[in-house]
Coordinates of N, CA and C in Angstrom, one line a residue:
M1 N -11.0 -3.6 12.4 CA -9.6 -2.7 12.3 C -10.1 -1.4 11.3
R2 N -9.4 -0.4 11.9 CA -10.0 0.8 11.1 C -9.2 0.8 9.8
P3 N -9.7 1.3 8.8 CA -8.9 1.9 7.7 C -7.8 2.5 7.9
L4 N -6.6 2.4 7.0 CA -5.5 3.4 6.8 C -6.2 4.6 6.9
N5 N -5.0 5.4 7.8 CA -5.4 7.0 7.8 C -4.5 7.7 6.5
L6 N -5.1 8.2 5.8 CA -4.4 9.0 4.4 C -3.5 9.8 4.9
P7 N -4.3 10.8 5.9 CA -3.2 12.0 5.9 C -1.8 11.6 7.2
I8 N -2.3 10.5 7.5 CA -0.8 9.9 8.3 C 0.2 9.1 7.4
L9 N -0.6 8.5 6.4 CA 0.5 8.1 4.9 C 1.2 9.1 4.4
L10 N 0.5 10.2 4.3 CA 0.9 11.5 3.5 C 2.0 12.1 4.1
L11 N 1.8 12.3 5.6 CA 2.8 13.0 6.4 C 3.9 12.0 6.6
I12 N 3.7 10.6 6.8 CA 5.0 9.7 6.6 C 5.9 9.9 5.1
V13 N 5.2 9.9 4.1 CA 5.8 10.4 3.0 C 6.6 11.8 3.1
V14 N 5.9 12.9 3.7 CA 6.5 14.2 3.9 C 7.9 14.1 4.4
I15 N 7.5 13.4 5.8 CA 8.9 13.2 6.7 C 9.8 12.2 6.4
G16 N 9.8 11.3 5.6 CA 10.6 10.6 4.6 C 11.4 11.2 3.9
A17 N 10.8 12.0 3.0 CA 11.3 12.8 2.1 C 12.4 13.9 2.5
G18 N 12.0 14.3 3.5 CA 13.0 15.4 4.6 C 14.1 14.6 4.8
F19 N 13.9 13.5 5.5 CA 15.0 12.6 5.9 C 15.9 11.8 5.0
G20 N 15.2 11.8 3.8 CA 16.2 11.2 2.7 C 17.2 12.7 2.2
A21 N 16.6 13.6 2.0 CA 17.3 14.9 1.7 C 18.3 15.5 2.6
Q22 N 18.0 15.4 3.9 CA 18.9 15.8 4.8 C 20.0 14.6 5.1
M23 N 19.6 13.1 4.8 CA 20.6 12.1 4.8 C 21.7 12.7 3.9
L24 N 21.4 12.7 2.3 CA 22.3 13.0 1.8 C 23.3 14.5 1.9
E25 N 22.2 15.6 2.5 CA 23.1 17.0 2.4 C 24.1 16.6 3.8
T26 N 24.0 15.9 4.8 CA 24.6 15.5 6.1 C 26.1 14.6 5.2
L27 N 25.9 13.7 4.4 CA 26.7 13.0 4.2 C 27.5 13.5 2.8
A28 N 27.1 14.4 2.0 CA 27.8 15.4 1.1 C 28.7 16.6 1.8
S29 N 27.9 17.1 3.0 CA 28.9 18.1 3.6 C 30.0 17.6 4.4
R30 N 30.2 16.3 4.8 CA 31.1 15.7 5.6 C 32.2 14.9 4.4
G31 N 31.9 15.1 3.1 CA 32.7 14.7 2.1 C 32.4 12.9 1.8
H32 N 31.5 12.3 2.4 CA 31.4 11.2 2.0 C 30.5 10.8 0.6
S33 N 30.7 9.5 0.0 CA 30.3 9.6 -1.3 C 28.7 9.2 -1.0
L34 N 27.7 9.6 -1.7 CA 26.3 9.7 -1.6 C 26.0 8.1 -2.0
P35 N 25.1 7.6 -1.1 CA 24.3 6.2 -1.7 C 23.5 6.5 -2.3
I36 N 23.1 5.7 -3.7 CA 22.4 5.9 -4.5 C 21.4 4.8 -4.8
A37 N 20.3 4.9 -4.9 CA 19.4 3.7 -5.1 C 19.6 3.0 -6.4
G38 N 19.6 1.5 -6.5 CA 19.8 1.1 -7.6 C 18.6 0.5 -8.3
W39 N 18.7 0.0 -9.6 CA 17.4 -0.6 -10.1 C 17.0 -1.9 -9.5
L40 N 17.6 -2.4 -8.8 CA 17.2 -3.7 -7.6 C 16.5 -3.4 -6.8
T41 N 16.3 -2.1 -6.4 CA 15.2 -1.4 -5.2 C 14.1 -1.3 -6.0
T42 N 13.9 -1.0 -7.0 CA 12.9 -0.7 -7.8 C 12.0 -1.8 -8.3
A43 N 13.2 -3.0 -8.5 CA 12.4 -4.3 -9.3 C 11.7 -5.0 -7.9
V44 N 12.5 -5.1 -6.6 CA 12.2 -5.4 -5.6 C 10.9 -5.1 -5.2
M45 N 10.5 -3.5 -5.1 CA 9.4 -3.3 -4.8 C 8.3 -3.5 -5.9
L46 N 8.6 -3.5 -7.1 CA 7.6 -4.0 -7.8 C 6.7 -5.5 -8.2
A47 N 8.2 -6.4 -7.4 CA 7.8 -7.7 -6.8 C 6.9 -7.6 -5.8
M48 N 7.1 -6.7 -5.0 CA 6.1 -6.7 -3.6 C 4.8 -6.2 -4.2
G49 N 4.6 -5.4 -5.0 CA 3.4 -4.9 -5.5 C 2.6 -5.9 -6.2
A50 N 3.5 -6.8 -7.0 CA 2.9 -7.9 -7.9 C 2.2 -9.1 -6.8
V51 N 3.0 -9.1 -5.8 CA 2.6 -10.3 -5.0 C 1.2 -9.7 -4.1
L52 N 1.3 -8.5 -3.9 CA 0.2 -8.1 -3.1 C -1.0 -8.0 -4.3
L53 N -1.1 -7.7 -5.5 CA -1.9 -7.9 -6.1 C -2.4 -9.0 -6.3
A54 N -1.6 -10.0 -6.7 CA -1.7 -11.5 -6.4 C -2.7 -11.8 -5.7
Y55 N -2.4 -11.4 -4.4 CA -3.4 -12.0 -3.3 C -4.5 -10.8 -3.2
G56 N -4.5 -9.6 -3.4 CA -5.6 -8.8 -3.7 C -6.7 -8.9 -4.6
I57 N -6.4 -9.4 -5.8 CA -7.7 -9.8 -6.8 C -8.6 -10.9 -6.4
P58 N -8.2 -11.7 -5.8 CA -9.1 -12.8 -5.2 C -9.9 -12.4 -4.3
L59 N -9.3 -11.7 -3.6 CA -10.4 -11.0 -2.4 C -11.1 -10.1 -3.0
R60 N -10.7 -9.3 -3.8 CA -11.6 -8.3 -4.6 C -12.8 -9.0 -5.5
R61 N -12.6 -10.0 -6.0 CA -13.6 -10.9 -6.7 C -14.6 -11.4 -5.7
Y62 N -13.8 -11.8 -4.7 CA -14.8 -12.7 -3.6 C -15.8 -11.4 -3.1
M63 N -15.3 -10.1 -2.4 CA -15.8 -9.4 -2.1 C -17.2 -8.9 -3.1
V64 N -16.8 -8.8 -4.5 CA -17.9 -8.1 -5.4 C -18.8 -9.4 -5.4
E65 N -18.3 -10.7 -5.3 CA -19.4 -11.6 -5.4 C -20.4 -11.4 -4.2
S66 N -19.8 -11.4 -3.2 CA -20.5 -11.3 -1.9 C -21.6 -10.1 -2.0
E67 N -21.2 -8.9 -2.6 CA -22.1 -8.0 -2.5 C -23.2 -8.3 -3.8
E68 N -22.7 -8.9 -4.5 CA -24.1 -9.3 -5.6 C -24.8 -10.1 -5.3
R69 N -24.4 -11.4 -4.3 CA -25.6 -11.9 -3.8 C -26.2 -11.4 -2.4
R70 N -25.5 -10.1 -1.9 CA -26.3 -9.6 -0.9 C -27.7 -8.9 -1.5
V71 N -27.3 -8.4 -2.9 CA -28.5 -7.5 -3.6 C -29.4 -8.6 -4.3
H72 N -28.9 -9.5 -4.6 CA -29.6 -10.9 -5.5 C -29.4 -12.2 -5.0
P73 N -29.9 -12.2 -4.1 CA -29.6 -13.9 -3.3 C -29.6 -14.7 -4.3
S74 N -28.7 -16.0 -4.0 CA -28.8 -17.3 -5.1 C -28.2 -18.5 -4.5
L75 N -28.7 -19.4 -4.8 CA -28.4 -20.8 -4.3 C -27.5 -21.5 -5.2
A76 N -26.8 -20.9 -6.3 CA -26.0 -21.4 -7.0 C -24.4 -21.0 -6.2
P77 N -23.7 -22.2 -6.5 CA -22.3 -22.4 -5.7 C -21.8 -21.1 -6.3
R78 N -20.9 -20.6 -5.2 CA -19.8 -19.5 -5.4 C -18.8 -19.6 -6.4
R79 N -18.4 -18.6 -7.4 CA -17.8 -18.7 -8.1 C -16.1 -18.6 -7.8
H80 N -16.1 -17.5 -6.7 CA -14.8 -17.4 -6.1 C -14.9 -17.6 -4.6
Q81 N -13.8 -18.4 -4.1 CA -13.7 -18.8 -2.8 C -12.5 -18.3 -2.2
I82 N -12.4 -17.8 -0.9 CA -11.4 -17.2 -0.2 C -11.5 -17.5 1.3
D83 N -10.7 -18.0 2.0 CA -11.0 -18.3 3.6 C -10.7 -16.9 4.3
L84 N -11.4 -17.0 5.6 CA -11.1 -15.6 6.5 C -9.6 -15.5 6.9
P85 N -8.8 -16.5 7.1 CA -7.4 -16.4 7.3 C -6.8 -15.4 6.2
T86 N -6.9 -16.0 5.0 CA -6.1 -15.6 3.7 C -6.5 -14.1 3.7
A87 N -8.1 -13.9 3.8 CA -8.3 -12.4 3.6 C -7.6 -11.5 4.5
F88 N -7.9 -12.2 5.8 CA -7.1 -11.3 6.8 C -5.7 -11.1 6.6
R89 N -5.0 -12.2 6.2 CA -3.6 -12.0 6.1 C -3.4 -10.9 4.6
T90 N -4.2 -11.1 3.5 CA -4.3 -10.0 2.7 C -4.5 -8.8 3.0
V91 N -5.1 -8.4 3.8 CA -5.7 -7.0 4.4 C -4.4 -6.5 5.2
L92 N -3.7 -7.4 6.2 CA -2.5 -7.1 6.7 C -1.3 -6.8 5.6
L93 N -0.9 -7.5 4.6 CA -0.2 -7.2 3.8 C -0.4 -6.0 3.1
A94 N -1.8 -5.5 2.4 CA -1.9 -4.2 2.2 C -1.4 -3.3 2.9
R95 N -1.8 -3.4 4.2 CA -1.1 -2.3 5.1 C 0.0 -2.0 5.3
A96 N 0.7 -3.2 5.4 CA 2.1 -3.4 5.6 C 2.7 -2.6 4.4
S97 N 2.2 -3.2 3.1 CA 3.1 -2.3 1.9 C 2.6 -0.8 1.7
A98 N 1.5 -0.5 2.6 CA 1.3 0.6 2.3 C 2.3 1.8 3.1
Y99 N 2.5 1.2 4.4 CA 3.5 1.8 5.2 C 4.6 1.5 4.6
T100 N 5.3 0.5 4.1 CA 6.7 0.5 3.8 C 6.6 1.4 2.2
G101 N 5.6 1.5 1.6 CA 5.7 2.3 0.1 C 5.8 3.6 0.4
A102 N 5.1 4.1 1.8 CA 5.1 5.5 2.2 C 6.6 5.9 2.7
V103 N 7.3 5.0 3.5 CA 8.7 5.3 3.9 C 9.4 5.1 3.0
V104 N 9.6 4.3 2.1 CA 10.6 4.3 1.1 C 10.5 4.9 0.1
G105 N 9.3 5.1 -0.3 CA 8.9 6.3 -1.4 C 9.3 7.7 -0.9
G106 N 9.1 8.0 0.1 CA 9.3 9.4 0.7 C 11.0 9.4 0.7
I107 N 11.5 8.5 1.3 CA 13.0 9.0 1.4 C 13.9 9.0 0.1
F108 N 13.3 7.9 -0.8 CA 13.9 8.2 -2.1 C 13.1 9.6 -2.9
A109 N 12.4 9.9 -2.7 CA 11.7 11.0 -3.2 C 12.4 12.3 -2.8
G110 N 12.9 12.3 -1.5 CA 13.8 13.1 -0.8 C 15.1 13.4 -1.6
Q111 N 15.8 12.2 -1.9 CA 16.9 12.1 -2.3 C 17.0 12.2 -3.5
T112 N 15.9 12.0 -4.7 CA 15.7 12.4 -5.9 C 15.7 13.9 -5.9
L113 N 14.8 14.6 -5.3 CA 15.0 16.2 -5.1 C 16.2 16.7 -4.9
Y114 N 16.9 16.3 -3.8 CA 18.2 17.0 -3.7 C 19.2 16.5 -4.5
L115 N 19.3 15.4 -5.2 CA 20.0 15.3 -6.2 C 19.9 16.4 -7.4
M116 N 18.5 16.5 -7.8 CA 18.4 17.5 -9.0 C 18.4 18.9 -8.4
V117 N 17.8 19.2 -7.2 CA 18.2 20.5 -6.5 C 19.8 20.9 -6.8
T118 N 20.5 20.2 -6.0 CA 22.2 20.3 -5.8 C 22.7 20.3 -7.4
G119 N 22.5 19.1 -8.0 CA 23.0 19.1 -9.4 C 24.1 18.2 -9.1
T120 N 24.5 17.2 -8.0 CA 25.2 16.4 -8.0 C 25.3 15.2 -8.2
G121 N 24.2 14.6 -8.8 CA 23.8 13.4 -9.5 C 23.9 13.4 -11.0
D122 N 24.5 12.2 -11.5 CA 24.4 12.0 -12.8 C 23.0 11.4 -13.1
P123 N 22.3 12.2 -14.3 CA 21.1 11.9 -14.6 C 20.6 10.3 -14.8
L124 N 21.3 9.6 -15.4 CA 21.3 8.5 -15.9 C 21.8 7.6 -14.6
A125 N 22.7 7.8 -14.1 CA 23.2 6.8 -13.3 C 22.5 7.1 -11.6
A126 N 22.2 8.2 -11.2 CA 21.9 8.4 -9.8 C 20.6 8.9 -10.0
I127 N 20.1 10.1 -10.8 CA 18.6 10.4 -10.3 C 17.6 9.7 -10.9
L128 N 17.8 9.0 -12.0 CA 16.8 8.1 -12.8 C 16.6 6.8 -11.9
P129 N 17.5 6.1 -11.7 CA 17.2 5.0 -10.6 C 16.6 5.4 -9.2
T130 N 16.9 6.6 -8.7 CA 16.4 6.9 -7.3 C 15.2 7.5 -7.6
G131 N 14.9 8.4 -8.8 CA 13.5 8.8 -9.0 C 12.4 7.4 -9.2
A132 N 12.7 6.5 -10.0 CA 12.3 5.2 -10.1 C 11.8 4.4 -8.9
A133 N 12.8 4.3 -7.8 CA 12.4 3.8 -6.5 C 11.2 4.4 -5.9
A134 N 11.5 5.9 -5.8 CA 10.7 6.8 -5.3 C 9.0 6.8 -5.8
V135 N 8.9 6.8 -7.1 CA 7.5 6.6 -7.5 C 7.2 5.2 -7.6
V136 N 7.7 4.1 -7.8 CA 7.3 2.6 -7.2 C 6.9 2.5 -6.0
G137 N 7.9 2.9 -4.9 CA 7.5 3.3 -3.5 C 6.1 3.7 -3.3
I138 N 5.9 5.0 -3.7 CA 4.6 5.7 -3.6 C 3.6 5.1 -4.3
G139 N 3.8 4.4 -5.6 CA 2.9 3.4 -6.1 C 2.0 2.2 -4.9
L140 N 3.4 1.7 -4.6 CA 3.1 0.7 -3.6 C 2.3 1.1 -2.2
A141 N 2.4 2.1 -2.1 CA 1.8 2.7 -0.8 C 0.3 3.0 -1.3
I142 N 0.0 3.7 -2.5 CA -1.4 3.6 -3.0 C -2.0 2.2 -3.3
L143 N -1.3 1.3 -3.7 CA -1.7 -0.1 -4.2 C -2.2 -0.5 -2.9
G144 N -1.3 -0.3 -1.5 CA -1.8 -0.8 -0.4 C -2.8 -0.6 0.2
V145 N -3.0 0.9 -0.1 CA -4.3 1.3 0.5 C -5.6 0.9 -0.3
V146 N -5.2 0.7 -1.7 CA -6.3 0.0 -2.6 C -6.9 -1.2 -2.0
V147 N -5.8 -2.2 -2.1 CA -6.2 -3.4 -1.8 C -6.8 -3.7 -0.5
E148 N -6.3 -2.8 0.8 CA -6.7 -2.7 1.9 C -8.4 -2.4 2.1
R149 N -8.7 -1.5 1.1 CA -10.0 -1.0 1.0 C -11.0 -2.2 0.3
W150 N -10.1 -3.0 -0.5 CA -11.0 -4.0 -1.0 C -11.3 -5.0 -0.1
G151 N -10.8 -5.2 1.1 CA -11.2 -6.3 2.1 C -12.0 -5.8 3.1
Q152 N -12.4 -4.4 3.0 CA -13.8 -3.9 4.0 C -14.9 -4.7 3.9
L153 N -15.6 -4.9 5.0 CA -16.8 -5.5 5.0 C -17.8 -4.4 4.9
P154 N -18.8 -4.6 4.3 CA -20.2 -3.7 4.4 C -20.4 -3.3 5.8
P155 N -21.3 -2.3 5.8 CA -21.7 -1.9 7.2 C -22.8 -2.9 7.9
D156 N -22.8 -3.3 8.9 CA -24.0 -4.1 9.2 C -25.1 -3.6 9.1
D157 N -26.0 -4.6 8.7 CA -27.4 -4.5 8.1 C -28.8 -3.9 9.1
G158 N -27.9 -3.8 10.2 CA -29.0 -3.6 11.3 C -29.6 -4.8 12.0
D159 N -29.0 -5.9 12.3 CA -29.6 -6.9 13.1 C -30.1 -6.9 14.0
G160 N -30.1 -5.5 15.1 CA -31.0 -5.5 16.0 C -30.1 -5.4 17.4
S161 N -28.8 -5.5 17.1 CA -27.6 -5.8 18.4 C -27.5 -4.4 19.0
G162 N -27.8 -3.2 18.3 CA -27.6 -1.8 18.6 C -26.1 -1.4 18.5
E163 N -25.3 -2.5 18.0 CA -24.0 -2.3 17.4 C -23.6 -1.3 16.2
S164 N -24.6 -1.4 15.6 CA -24.4 -1.1 14.1 C -23.9 0.5 14.2
T165 N -22.7 0.9 13.8 CA -22.3 2.2 13.6 C -22.3 3.0 12.3
G166 N -22.9 2.2 11.3 CA -22.8 2.8 10.1 C -21.2 3.0 9.4
E167 N -20.3 2.6 10.1 CA -19.0 2.7 9.4 C -18.5 1.3 9.0
S168 N -17.6 1.2 8.1 CA -17.1 0.0 7.5 C -16.1 -0.2 8.3
A169 N -16.4 -1.8 8.6 CA -15.6 -2.4 9.4 C -14.3 -3.1 8.8
G170 N -13.3 -3.5 9.1 CA -12.3 -4.3 8.5 C -12.4 -5.7 8.8
L171 N -11.8 -6.7 8.1 CA -11.9 -8.0 8.4 C -11.3 -8.5 9.4
G172 N -10.8 -7.7 10.5 CA -10.2 -8.0 11.8 C -11.4 -8.0 12.9
H173 N -12.8 -7.3 12.6 CA -13.6 -7.6 13.6 C -14.6 -8.9 13.7

């Protein structure tokens, strides 16, 4: 599995921001009330990040211990254990979180900018919760990228099979 493409994630954030701002502009021009993100949106995305971190930390510990054992072989029992399906699911959760955070963070960032530029939003009731949702969404995207990188396997050591490319392979290979 190839690592997440950061320019694509950034493009998703930018397109999402444009979509969020345009959505509010269209609703405002037609006389509709504007949908505003509440604090629950921020809390849900924080919970998603906590779950991702709860699965990502054991993966990181296992990978760090594996690297230590590769450099300094040992017959001592492992301190950290993780099975392959759990590691793979953690990497997939990280990828999904990165895309979700990029989309949601971009949309709410665009809405926040629209509310601030036009002055139509109350700072405490509209701009602050929407801005918090944007920040937490982008933070979830960043956390997803970080946890996904934690699950990357090191490059092949060159076992003579001729398939070593020198790139990091994901857990999906």
